[in-house]
Amino acid sequence: MSNNLNIHNSDIPIVCQSCEARHKGICGALTPVQLTELSKHTSKTAHSHEQILIDTDKHQENYSNVLSGVVKLTKLMPDGRQQIVGLQFAPDFLGRPFAEDSNVIAEAATNVRLCSFPKSILESIITQSPDMERRLHQQHLNELDEARDWMLTLGRKTAIEKLASFLVLIISHIDPEAETQEILSIELPLKRKDIADYLGLTIETVSRQLTNLRKKNIVEIGDKKMIKIKDYSKLQMIADNTLG
Amino acid sequence: MSNNLNIHNSDIPIVCQSCEARHKGICGALTPVQLTELSKHTSKTAHSHEQILIDTDKHQENYSNVLSGVVKLTKLMPDGRQQIVGLQFAPDFLGRPFAEDSNVIAEAATNVRLCSFPKSILESIITQSPDMERRLHQQHLNELDEARDWMLTLGRKTAIEKLASFLVLIISHIDPEAETQEILSIELPLKRKDIADYLGLTIETVSRQLTNLRKKNIVEIGDKKMIKIKDYSKLQMIADNTLG
DNA sequence: CGTTTTTTTGAGCAGGATCAAGCAGCGTGG
DNA sequence: CCACGCTGCTTGATCCTGCTCAAAAAAACG
């Protein structure tokens, strides 16, 4: 499985050397030769806050890896109701293989940097390297697991449980060893409207439940987006209803 | 791509000859030789209504294809709240590759017949035949799309929109060319409790909204599980809020 | 048939939505 | 420097959809 035997850093294209996708992302499946080939066709792009990255009707000729920032995947109803159906962090893969167009809109939730490449390149790599398809397949299985976890949250949890679940999810992505820390501080990558659209709530309810958590002494709110978690285990207990 | 050139029915194992999985399911990726090899290790099993097929904590040593019936994938909260996160119909694949255990419970919603085989067999076939992994990957992408569609339903739709969405979904699985028929009759594969758990509602609300649709002259309810759809296009319009 | 399970219907309640006002931060221009 | 508008967030008052609790009706099953 490992491609790393007898490989020197000098074999890795410069543009890829500090990239997370090479380790945890799909590019980890590639040999230096394949990586070099791919890197000839990639372009790194920066996108500001709120910019649409993938639209549902437009034909998309690129796939991307998320290098930094957070991408939200949303669905719309004709009357404007909106639901966020997924969040993508570095080094997630962005795009819908084996389909002409996506049925979600991908939008930058924060400032975002992407590494994009033509669809055709990925498709030819996939035929050569089953490892690559394996990695993609596994990412999609993870996304499926996450989507189903979230369905439970959307369908069956109360407002405060939803908000706690959201905070736990964000913390687990931003700071993987959260458990160990007594007090941790995070910057929310989403504004209130986005949180509401992710949780199937209104802005007002999100705001109220946040003050609710503050009054319970579980969180402390700094500068709107800065949140200090004062009692992470209690937050988890609210999220999945395992209170004593 | 096609394995069907110069292949006679006599090359296909008898147990596979009438199986849907051989066409639309994952077995369609196999050559007759591979299919014969696989068929030596399969067993067809029947499961009655409400039987647990996969449990979350138990280690599962088999994968399966659904031959007939409907399987519900559910998630539980410690206090008993329950959410159905997916429905599997023939010839869907059942199981979670690349993981020790599943994080959903699979339960027979109706009587179900499965074609099961050891995990190891599938894994060895996958390494030989990239087509097989491709098929699996595509099914999982479909499930991901469906899960995300349903997240919009759970998070943002009203009770009557949810119920209409559910009926449309069931019809599309049971009767693919529903559009063409003036009036169609279907048998619901789920009881009220299951419908409620799929929609994030209570039994009572499901029941009330059903009578609501009946009063609107959109459906007619026969023998509890039998439903006659009198105005399919209106049902669709309610489901995705595209009413004039 | 009687018993149990499932579904429907009703009455009342409450969690979260809606509507509305106010506040805090922040960039812009005078 | 402050006045201004703009955007995003909070808080309050009221409303309504869907939940809870209760009971009856209808199926399912032996």
Coordinates of C-alpha atoms (C1' of nucleotides) in Angstrom, one line a residue:
Chain A
M1 CA 0.0 0.0 0.0
S2 CA 2.7 2.5 0.9
N3 CA 4.4 4.3 -1.9
N4 CA 6.9 5.9 0.3
L5 CA 9.7 3.4 0.2
N6 CA 12.9 4.9 -1.2
I7 CA 11.2 8.1 -2.2
H8 CA 12.9 11.4 -1.5
N9 CA 11.2 14.7 -1.1
S10 CA 12.9 15.9 -4.2
D11 CA 10.8 13.5 -6.2
I12 CA 7.6 15.3 -5.1
P13 CA 6.5 18.2 -7.1
I14 CA 7.1 21.5 -5.3
V15 CA 3.5 22.5 -5.5
C16 CA 2.5 19.3 -3.7
Q17 CA 5.2 19.3 -1.0
S18 CA 3.2 21.0 1.8
C19 CA -0.2 19.7 0.7
E20 CA -2.4 17.8 3.0
A21 CA -4.1 16.0 0.2
R22 CA -0.9 14.1 -0.4
H23 CA -1.2 12.5 3.0
K24 CA -4.8 12.2 4.1
G25 CA -6.4 13.2 0.7
I26 CA -6.7 11.4 -2.5
C27 CA -3.2 12.3 -3.8
G28 CA -1.8 9.9 -1.2
A29 CA -2.6 7.1 -3.6
L30 CA -0.3 8.4 -6.2
T31 CA 3.4 7.6 -7.0
P32 CA 5.8 10.5 -7.4
V33 CA 5.6 9.9 -11.2
Q34 CA 1.8 10.1 -11.2
L35 CA 1.9 13.1 -8.9
T36 CA 4.3 14.9 -11.1
E37 CA 2.1 14.2 -14.1
L38 CA -1.0 15.4 -12.2
S39 CA 0.7 18.5 -10.9
K40 CA 1.3 19.7 -14.5
H41 CA -2.4 20.2 -14.9
T42 CA -3.4 21.6 -11.5
S43 CA -4.0 25.2 -10.6
K44 CA -4.3 26.6 -7.2
T45 CA -7.1 29.1 -6.9
A46 CA -8.3 31.4 -4.1
H47 CA -12.0 32.1 -3.5
S48 CA -13.5 34.6 -1.1
H49 CA -16.2 34.1 1.3
E50 CA -19.7 33.3 -0.3
Q51 CA -18.3 32.6 -3.7
I52 CA -20.1 29.8 -5.6
L53 CA -17.6 27.0 -6.5
I54 CA -20.0 24.5 -8.1
D55 CA -23.5 25.3 -9.3
T56 CA -26.1 22.7 -9.9
D57 CA -27.0 23.4 -13.5
K58 CA -23.7 24.5 -14.9
H59 CA -21.5 21.8 -16.4
Q60 CA -18.3 21.5 -14.3
E61 CA -15.1 20.6 -16.0
N62 CA -12.9 20.4 -13.0
Y63 CA -12.5 18.5 -9.8
S64 CA -10.7 20.0 -6.8
N65 CA -9.0 19.3 -3.5
V66 CA -9.8 21.7 -0.6
L67 CA -6.4 23.2 0.5
S68 CA -7.8 25.5 3.2
G69 CA -11.0 27.0 4.4
V70 CA -14.5 25.5 4.6
V71 CA -16.9 24.7 1.8
K72 CA -20.6 24.3 2.3
L73 CA -22.7 22.0 0.2
T74 CA -26.3 23.3 0.0
K75 CA -29.6 22.4 -1.5
L76 CA -32.3 24.9 -2.3
M77 CA -36.1 24.8 -2.6
P78 CA -37.9 27.0 -5.2
D79 CA -39.2 29.3 -2.4
G80 CA -35.8 30.0 -1.0
R81 CA -35.7 27.5 1.8
Q82 CA -32.2 26.2 2.1
Q83 CA -30.4 23.2 3.7
I84 CA -26.7 22.7 4.1
V85 CA -26.1 19.0 3.4
G86 CA -22.4 18.8 4.0
L87 CA -19.2 20.7 5.0
Q88 CA -15.9 20.1 3.3
F89 CA -12.6 20.7 5.0
A90 CA -9.0 20.3 3.8
P91 CA -8.0 17.9 2.3
D92 CA -11.4 16.8 1.1
F93 CA -12.1 16.1 -2.6
L94 CA -14.7 18.4 -4.3
G95 CA -16.9 17.3 -7.2
R96 CA -19.2 14.5 -8.3
P97 CA -17.5 11.7 -10.3
F98 CA -19.5 9.7 -12.7
A99 CA -22.2 12.4 -13.2
E100 CA -22.6 15.3 -15.6
D101 CA -23.6 17.7 -12.9
S102 CA -23.8 18.0 -9.2
N103 CA -27.1 18.2 -7.4
V104 CA -25.7 20.3 -4.6
I105 CA -24.3 23.8 -4.7
A106 CA -20.8 24.2 -3.4
E107 CA -20.1 27.6 -1.8
A108 CA -17.2 29.0 0.1
A109 CA -18.2 29.4 3.7
T110 CA -14.9 31.1 4.6
N111 CA -12.1 32.2 2.3
V112 CA -11.1 29.0 0.5
R113 CA -8.1 27.8 -1.5
L114 CA -8.5 25.0 -4.0
C115 CA -6.2 22.8 -6.1
S116 CA -8.2 22.2 -9.3
F117 CA -7.6 19.8 -12.2
P118 CA -9.5 18.7 -15.3
K119 CA -12.0 15.9 -14.8
S120 CA -10.3 13.9 -17.6
I121 CA -7.0 13.8 -15.7
L122 CA -8.6 12.2 -12.7
E123 CA -10.5 9.8 -14.8
S124 CA -7.4 8.6 -16.6
I125 CA -5.5 8.2 -13.3
I126 CA -8.3 6.2 -11.9
T127 CA -8.1 3.6 -14.7
Q128 CA -4.3 3.2 -14.1
S129 CA -4.4 3.3 -10.3
P130 CA -7.1 1.4 -8.4
D131 CA -5.7 2.8 -5.3
M132 CA -6.9 6.2 -6.4
E133 CA -10.5 5.0 -6.8
R134 CA -10.2 3.2 -3.5
R135 CA -9.4 6.5 -1.8
L136 CA -12.2 8.4 -3.5
H137 CA -14.6 5.6 -2.6
Q138 CA -13.5 5.7 1.0
Q139 CA -14.0 9.4 1.2
H140 CA -17.5 9.0 -0.3
L141 CA -18.3 6.3 2.3
N142 CA -17.2 8.7 5.0
E143 CA -19.4 11.4 3.6
L144 CA -22.3 8.9 3.5
D145 CA -21.7 8.1 7.2
E146 CA -21.6 11.7 8.1
A147 CA -24.8 12.5 6.1
R148 CA -26.6 9.7 7.9
D149 CA -25.4 10.9 11.3
W150 CA -26.7 14.3 10.4
M151 CA -30.1 12.9 9.3
L152 CA -30.6 11.7 12.9
T153 CA -29.7 15.2 14.1
L154 CA -32.1 16.9 11.6
G155 CA -35.0 14.5 12.1
R156 CA -34.9 13.7 15.8
K157 CA -32.9 16.2 17.9
T158 CA -34.2 19.3 19.7
A159 CA -32.8 22.7 19.0
I160 CA -30.2 22.7 21.8
E161 CA -29.1 19.1 20.9
K162 CA -28.7 20.2 17.3
L163 CA -26.5 23.2 18.3
A164 CA -24.4 21.1 20.6
S165 CA -24.0 18.5 17.8
F166 CA -22.8 21.2 15.5
L167 CA -20.2 22.5 17.9
V168 CA -18.9 19.0 18.6
L169 CA -18.7 18.4 14.8
I170 CA -16.8 21.6 14.2
I171 CA -14.4 21.0 17.1
S172 CA -13.7 17.5 15.9
H173 CA -12.7 18.9 12.5
I174 CA -10.7 21.9 13.7
D175 CA -9.0 20.3 16.7
P176 CA -8.9 16.5 16.5
E177 CA -7.5 16.1 20.1
A178 CA -10.1 18.3 21.7
E179 CA -10.8 15.7 24.4
T180 CA -7.5 16.2 26.1
Q181 CA -7.8 19.9 26.5
E182 CA -9.4 21.4 29.6
I183 CA -10.6 24.6 27.9
L184 CA -10.5 25.2 24.2
S185 CA -11.2 28.1 22.0
I186 CA -12.4 27.9 18.4
E187 CA -13.4 30.2 15.6
L188 CA -16.7 29.3 14.0
P189 CA -16.2 29.0 10.3
L190 CA -19.9 29.7 9.7
K191 CA -22.1 32.6 10.4
R192 CA -25.4 32.3 12.2
K193 CA -27.4 31.9 9.0
D194 CA -25.3 29.0 7.8
I195 CA -25.5 27.3 11.2
A196 CA -29.3 27.6 11.0
D197 CA -29.3 26.2 7.5
Y198 CA -27.1 23.3 8.6
L199 CA -29.3 22.5 11.6
G200 CA -32.7 23.1 10.0
L201 CA -33.5 26.0 12.3
T202 CA -33.9 29.7 12.1
I203 CA -31.2 32.3 13.0
E204 CA -33.2 33.4 16.0
T205 CA -33.3 29.9 17.5
V206 CA -29.6 29.3 16.9
S207 CA -28.9 32.6 18.7
R208 CA -31.2 31.7 21.6
Q209 CA -29.8 28.3 22.1
L210 CA -26.3 29.7 22.0
T211 CA -27.1 32.0 24.9
N212 CA -28.8 29.0 26.5
L213 CA -25.4 27.2 26.4
R214 CA -23.8 30.3 27.7
K215 CA -26.1 30.5 30.7
K216 CA -25.5 26.8 31.4
N217 CA -21.8 27.8 31.6
I218 CA -20.8 25.4 28.8
V219 CA -19.6 28.0 26.4
E220 CA -18.4 31.6 26.4
I221 CA -18.9 33.9 23.5
G222 CA -16.1 36.3 22.6
D223 CA -16.2 38.2 19.4
K224 CA -19.3 36.6 17.7
K225 CA -17.3 34.0 15.9
M226 CA -14.9 33.2 18.7
I227 CA -16.2 30.6 21.1
K228 CA -14.6 29.2 24.2
I229 CA -15.7 25.8 25.2
K230 CA -15.7 25.6 28.9
D231 CA -17.1 22.1 29.3
Y232 CA -16.6 19.9 26.3
S233 CA -17.8 16.7 27.9
K234 CA -21.1 18.3 28.9
L235 CA -21.5 19.6 25.3
Q236 CA -21.1 16.0 24.0
M237 CA -23.6 14.8 26.5
I238 CA -26.1 17.3 25.3
A239 CA -25.4 16.4 21.7
D240 CA -26.2 12.8 22.0
N241 CA -28.4 12.8 25.0
T242 CA -26.2 10.9 27.4
L243 CA -26.8 13.1 30.4
G244 CA -26.7 11.4 33.8
Chain B
M1 CA -17.4 -2.6 -20.5
S2 CA -19.9 -5.3 -21.6
N3 CA -19.2 -8.8 -20.5
N4 CA -22.1 -10.1 -22.5
L5 CA -20.4 -10.8 -25.9
N6 CA -20.6 -14.5 -26.8
I7 CA -21.9 -15.5 -23.4
H8 CA -24.6 -18.0 -23.2
N9 CA -27.1 -18.4 -20.4
S10 CA -25.7 -21.8 -19.7
D11 CA -22.5 -20.0 -18.5
I12 CA -24.4 -18.2 -15.8
P13 CA -24.8 -20.1 -12.5
I14 CA -28.3 -21.3 -12.0
V15 CA -28.7 -19.5 -8.8
C16 CA -27.9 -16.2 -10.5
Q17 CA -30.0 -16.6 -13.6
S18 CA -33.0 -14.7 -12.5
C19 CA -31.2 -12.3 -10.2
E20 CA -31.6 -8.6 -10.6
A21 CA -28.2 -8.0 -9.0
R22 CA -26.7 -9.5 -12.2
H23 CA -28.1 -6.7 -14.2
K24 CA -28.4 -3.5 -12.2
G25 CA -26.6 -4.7 -9.1
I26 CA -22.9 -5.2 -8.4
C27 CA -22.7 -8.6 -9.9
G28 CA -23.2 -7.1 -13.3
A29 CA -19.5 -6.3 -13.2
L30 CA -18.5 -9.9 -13.1
T31 CA -17.5 -12.3 -15.9
P32 CA -19.3 -15.7 -16.0
V33 CA -16.2 -17.3 -14.5
Q34 CA -16.1 -14.9 -11.6
L35 CA -19.8 -15.2 -11.1
T36 CA -19.5 -19.0 -10.9
E37 CA -16.7 -18.6 -8.4
L38 CA -18.8 -16.2 -6.3
S39 CA -21.9 -18.3 -6.5
K40 CA -20.1 -21.2 -4.8
H41 CA -19.9 -19.1 -1.7
T42 CA -23.3 -17.5 -1.7
S43 CA -26.4 -18.5 0.3
K44 CA -29.9 -17.2 -0.2
T45 CA -31.7 -16.4 3.0
A46 CA -35.2 -15.4 3.9
H47 CA -35.9 -13.0 6.7
S48 CA -39.3 -12.0 8.1
H49 CA -40.6 -8.6 8.8
E50 CA -38.8 -6.8 11.6
Q51 CA -35.8 -9.1 11.7
I52 CA -32.4 -7.4 12.4
L53 CA -30.0 -8.1 9.5
I54 CA -27.0 -6.0 10.6
D55 CA -26.5 -4.7 14.1
T56 CA -24.2 -1.8 15.0
D57 CA -21.9 -3.5 17.5
K58 CA -21.8 -7.0 16.2
H59 CA -19.1 -7.9 13.8
Q60 CA -20.5 -8.8 10.5
E61 CA -18.8 -11.4 8.4
N62 CA -21.1 -11.2 5.4
Y63 CA -22.1 -8.8 2.7
S64 CA -25.4 -9.3 0.9
N65 CA -27.5 -8.3 -2.1
V66 CA -31.2 -7.6 -1.6
L67 CA -33.2 -10.0 -3.7
S68 CA -36.6 -8.8 -2.7
G69 CA -38.4 -6.8 -0.1
V70 CA -37.3 -3.6 1.6
V71 CA -34.6 -3.1 4.2
K72 CA -34.6 0.0 6.5
L73 CA -31.4 1.5 7.8
T74 CA -32.0 3.1 11.2
K75 CA -30.1 5.0 13.8
L76 CA -31.0 5.1 17.5
M77 CA -30.6 7.5 20.3
P78 CA -30.1 6.3 23.9
D79 CA -33.6 7.4 24.9
G80 CA -35.2 5.5 22.1
R81 CA -35.7 8.2 19.5
Q82 CA -35.2 6.6 16.1
Q83 CA -34.4 7.8 12.6
I84 CA -34.5 5.8 9.4
V85 CA -31.5 7.0 7.3
G86 CA -32.0 4.9 4.2
L87 CA -34.2 2.3 2.5
Q88 CA -32.7 -0.5 0.4
F89 CA -34.5 -2.2 -2.4
A90 CA -33.5 -5.0 -4.8
P91 CA -30.8 -5.2 -6.1
D92 CA -29.0 -3.0 -3.6
F93 CA -25.9 -4.0 -1.9
L94 CA -26.0 -4.3 1.9
G95 CA -23.0 -3.9 4.1
R96 CA -20.2 -1.4 4.9
P97 CA -17.0 -2.1 3.1
F98 CA -13.7 -1.0 4.6
A99 CA -15.0 -0.9 8.1
E100 CA -15.2 -3.3 10.9
D101 CA -18.8 -2.5 11.8
S102 CA -21.7 -0.6 10.5
N103 CA -23.0 2.5 12.2
V104 CA -26.5 1.8 11.2
I105 CA -28.9 -1.0 12.0
A106 CA -30.3 -2.9 9.0
E107 CA -33.7 -4.3 9.6
A108 CA -36.2 -6.0 7.4
A109 CA -39.1 -3.6 6.8
T110 CA -41.1 -6.3 4.9
N111 CA -40.2 -9.9 4.3
V112 CA -36.8 -9.9 2.7
R113 CA -34.7 -12.3 0.7
L114 CA -30.9 -11.8 0.6
C115 CA -28.0 -13.3 -1.2
S116 CA -25.1 -13.3 1.2
F117 CA -21.5 -14.1 0.8
P118 CA -18.4 -13.8 3.0
K119 CA -16.7 -10.4 3.1
S120 CA -13.4 -11.9 2.1
I121 CA -14.8 -13.1 -1.2
L122 CA -15.9 -9.7 -2.2
E123 CA -12.6 -8.2 -1.2
S124 CA -10.6 -10.6 -3.3
I125 CA -12.9 -10.0 -6.3
I126 CA -12.4 -6.3 -5.9
T127 CA -8.7 -6.5 -6.2
Q128 CA -9.1 -8.5 -9.4
S129 CA -11.8 -6.6 -11.0
P130 CA -11.8 -2.8 -10.8
D131 CA -15.2 -2.8 -12.5
M132 CA -16.7 -4.3 -9.3
E133 CA -15.3 -1.6 -7.1
R134 CA -16.6 0.9 -9.6
R135 CA -20.1 -0.5 -9.3
L136 CA -20.0 -0.4 -5.5
H137 CA -18.6 3.1 -5.6
Q138 CA -21.4 4.2 -7.8
Q139 CA -24.0 2.7 -5.6
H140 CA -22.5 4.5 -2.7
L141 CA -22.6 7.8 -4.6
N142 CA -26.3 7.2 -5.3
E143 CA -26.9 6.6 -1.6
L144 CA -25.0 9.7 -0.8
D145 CA -27.2 11.7 -3.2
E146 CA -30.3 10.2 -1.8
A147 CA -29.2 10.9 1.8
R148 CA -28.6 14.5 0.9
D149 CA -31.9 14.9 -0.8
W150 CA -33.5 13.5 2.3
M151 CA -31.6 16.0 4.5
L152 CA -33.4 18.8 2.8
T153 CA -36.7 17.0 3.4
L154 CA -35.9 16.4 7.1
G155 CA -34.5 19.9 7.8
R156 CA -36.7 22.2 5.8
K157 CA -40.0 20.6 4.7
T158 CA -43.4 20.7 6.4
A159 CA -45.3 17.6 7.5
I160 CA -47.4 17.4 4.4
E161 CA -44.4 18.1 2.1
K162 CA -42.5 15.3 3.9
L163 CA -45.3 12.8 3.4
A164 CA -45.7 13.7 -0.3
S165 CA -41.9 13.4 -0.7
F166 CA -42.1 10.0 0.9
L167 CA -44.9 8.8 -1.4
V168 CA -43.0 10.1 -4.5
L169 CA -39.9 8.3 -3.4
I170 CA -41.7 5.0 -2.8
I171 CA -43.5 5.2 -6.1
S172 CA -40.2 5.9 -8.0
H173 CA -38.7 2.8 -6.6
I174 CA -41.7 0.5 -7.0
D175 CA -43.0 1.8 -10.3
P176 CA -40.3 3.5 -12.3
E177 CA -42.7 4.7 -15.0
A178 CA -45.2 6.2 -12.7
E179 CA -45.5 9.4 -14.7
T180 CA -47.2 7.8 -17.6
Q181 CA -50.0 6.3 -15.6
E182 CA -53.2 8.2 -14.9
I183 CA -54.0 6.4 -11.7
L184 CA -51.7 4.1 -9.9
S185 CA -52.0 1.9 -6.9
I186 CA -49.2 0.9 -4.6
E187 CA -48.6 -1.1 -1.5
L188 CA -46.7 0.8 1.1
P189 CA -43.8 -1.4 2.3
L190 CA -43.6 0.5 5.6
K191 CA -46.1 0.8 8.5
R192 CA -47.0 4.2 10.0
K193 CA -44.3 4.0 12.7
D194 CA -41.6 3.5 10.0
I195 CA -42.9 6.3 7.9
A196 CA -42.8 8.5 10.9
D197 CA -39.3 7.5 11.7
Y198 CA -38.2 8.1 8.1
L199 CA -39.8 11.6 8.0
G200 CA -38.8 12.7 11.5
L201 CA -42.5 13.0 12.6
T202 CA -44.8 11.1 14.9
I203 CA -47.3 8.4 13.9
E204 CA -50.2 10.7 14.6
T205 CA -48.9 13.4 12.3
V206 CA -48.3 10.9 9.5
S207 CA -51.9 9.7 9.9
R208 CA -53.3 13.1 9.9
Q209 CA -51.4 14.2 6.8
L210 CA -52.5 11.1 5.0
T211 CA -56.2 12.0 5.6
N212 CA -55.2 15.5 4.6
L213 CA -54.1 14.2 1.2
R214 CA -57.2 12.1 1.0
K215 CA -59.4 15.1 1.6
K216 CA -57.5 17.0 -1.1
N217 CA -58.5 14.1 -3.4
I218 CA -54.9 13.3 -4.2
V219 CA -54.8 9.8 -2.7
E220 CA -57.3 7.2 -1.7
I221 CA -56.7 4.7 1.1
G222 CA -57.8 1.2 0.7
D223 CA -56.7 -1.5 3.0
K224 CA -54.3 0.4 5.2
K225 CA -51.2 -0.4 3.2
M226 CA -52.8 -0.1 -0.2
I227 CA -52.8 3.4 -1.5
K228 CA -54.3 4.7 -4.8
I229 CA -52.6 7.8 -6.2
K230 CA -55.2 9.8 -7.9
D231 CA -53.1 12.8 -8.8
Y232 CA -49.5 12.1 -9.0
S233 CA -48.4 15.4 -10.5
K234 CA -50.1 17.3 -7.7
L235 CA -48.3 15.0 -5.2
Q236 CA -45.0 15.9 -6.8
M237 CA -45.9 19.6 -6.6
I238 CA -46.6 19.4 -2.9
A239 CA -43.4 17.4 -2.4
D240 CA -41.0 20.0 -3.8
N241 CA -43.2 23.1 -3.4
T242 CA -43.7 23.9 -7.1
L243 CA -47.4 24.6 -6.8
G244 CA -48.8 27.3 -9.1
Chain C
dC1 C1' -64.7 -14.6 18.2
dG2 C1' -61.7 -12.4 21.7
dT3 C1' -57.2 -10.4 22.2
dT4 C1' -53.5 -7.6 20.6
dT5 C1' -51.6 -4.5 17.5
dT6 C1' -52.1 -0.7 14.5
dT7 C1' -54.3 3.4 12.9
dT8 C1' -57.3 7.2 13.4
dT9 C1' -59.2 11.1 15.7
dG10 C1' -59.6 14.6 19.3
dA11 C1' -58.2 18.1 22.8
dG12 C1' -54.6 20.7 24.7
dC13 C1' -49.8 22.0 24.9
dA14 C1' -45.2 23.7 23.7
dG15 C1' -41.1 24.2 21.0
dG16 C1' -39.5 26.6 17.6
dA17 C1' -41.2 30.0 13.8
dT18 C1' -42.5 34.6 12.7
dC19 C1' -42.6 39.3 13.2
dA20 C1' -40.5 43.3 15.1
dA21 C1' -37.3 46.2 17.5
dG22 C1' -32.8 47.2 19.1
dC23 C1' -27.8 46.8 19.3
dA24 C1' -22.9 46.2 18.0
dG25 C1' -19.3 46.2 14.6
dC26 C1' -17.4 48.3 10.6
dG27 C1' -16.4 50.4 6.4
dT28 C1' -17.4 54.8 3.8
dG29 C1' -17.6 59.4 3.1
dG30 C1' -18.1 64.1 4.7
Chain D
dC1 C1' -13.4 62.7 13.9
dC2 C1' -18.2 61.5 13.7
dA3 C1' -22.5 60.6 11.1
dC4 C1' -24.4 57.2 8.3
dG5 C1' -25.8 53.1 6.4
dC6 C1' -25.2 48.2 6.2
dT7 C1' -24.8 43.7 7.9
dG8 C1' -25.1 40.4 11.4
dC9 C1' -26.6 39.2 15.9
dT10 C1' -29.6 39.3 20.0
dT11 C1' -33.9 39.7 22.5
dG12 C1' -38.9 40.1 23.1
dA13 C1' -43.8 39.1 22.0
dT14 C1' -47.0 36.3 19.7
dC15 C1' -48.4 32.6 16.8
dC16 C1' -48.8 28.1 14.9
dT17 C1' -47.2 23.5 13.5
dG18 C1' -46.5 19.4 15.1
dC19 C1' -46.2 16.9 19.7
dT20 C1' -48.3 14.6 23.8
dC21 C1' -51.8 12.4 26.0
dA22 C1' -56.0 9.9 25.6
dA23 C1' -59.6 7.1 23.6
dA24 C1' -62.0 5.0 20.1
dA25 C1' -62.0 2.4 15.8
dA26 C1' -60.2 -0.8 12.7
dA27 C1' -57.1 -4.6 11.3
dA28 C1' -54.5 -8.6 12.3
dC29 C1' -54.1 -12.9 14.4
dG30 C1' -54.7 -16.9 16.9

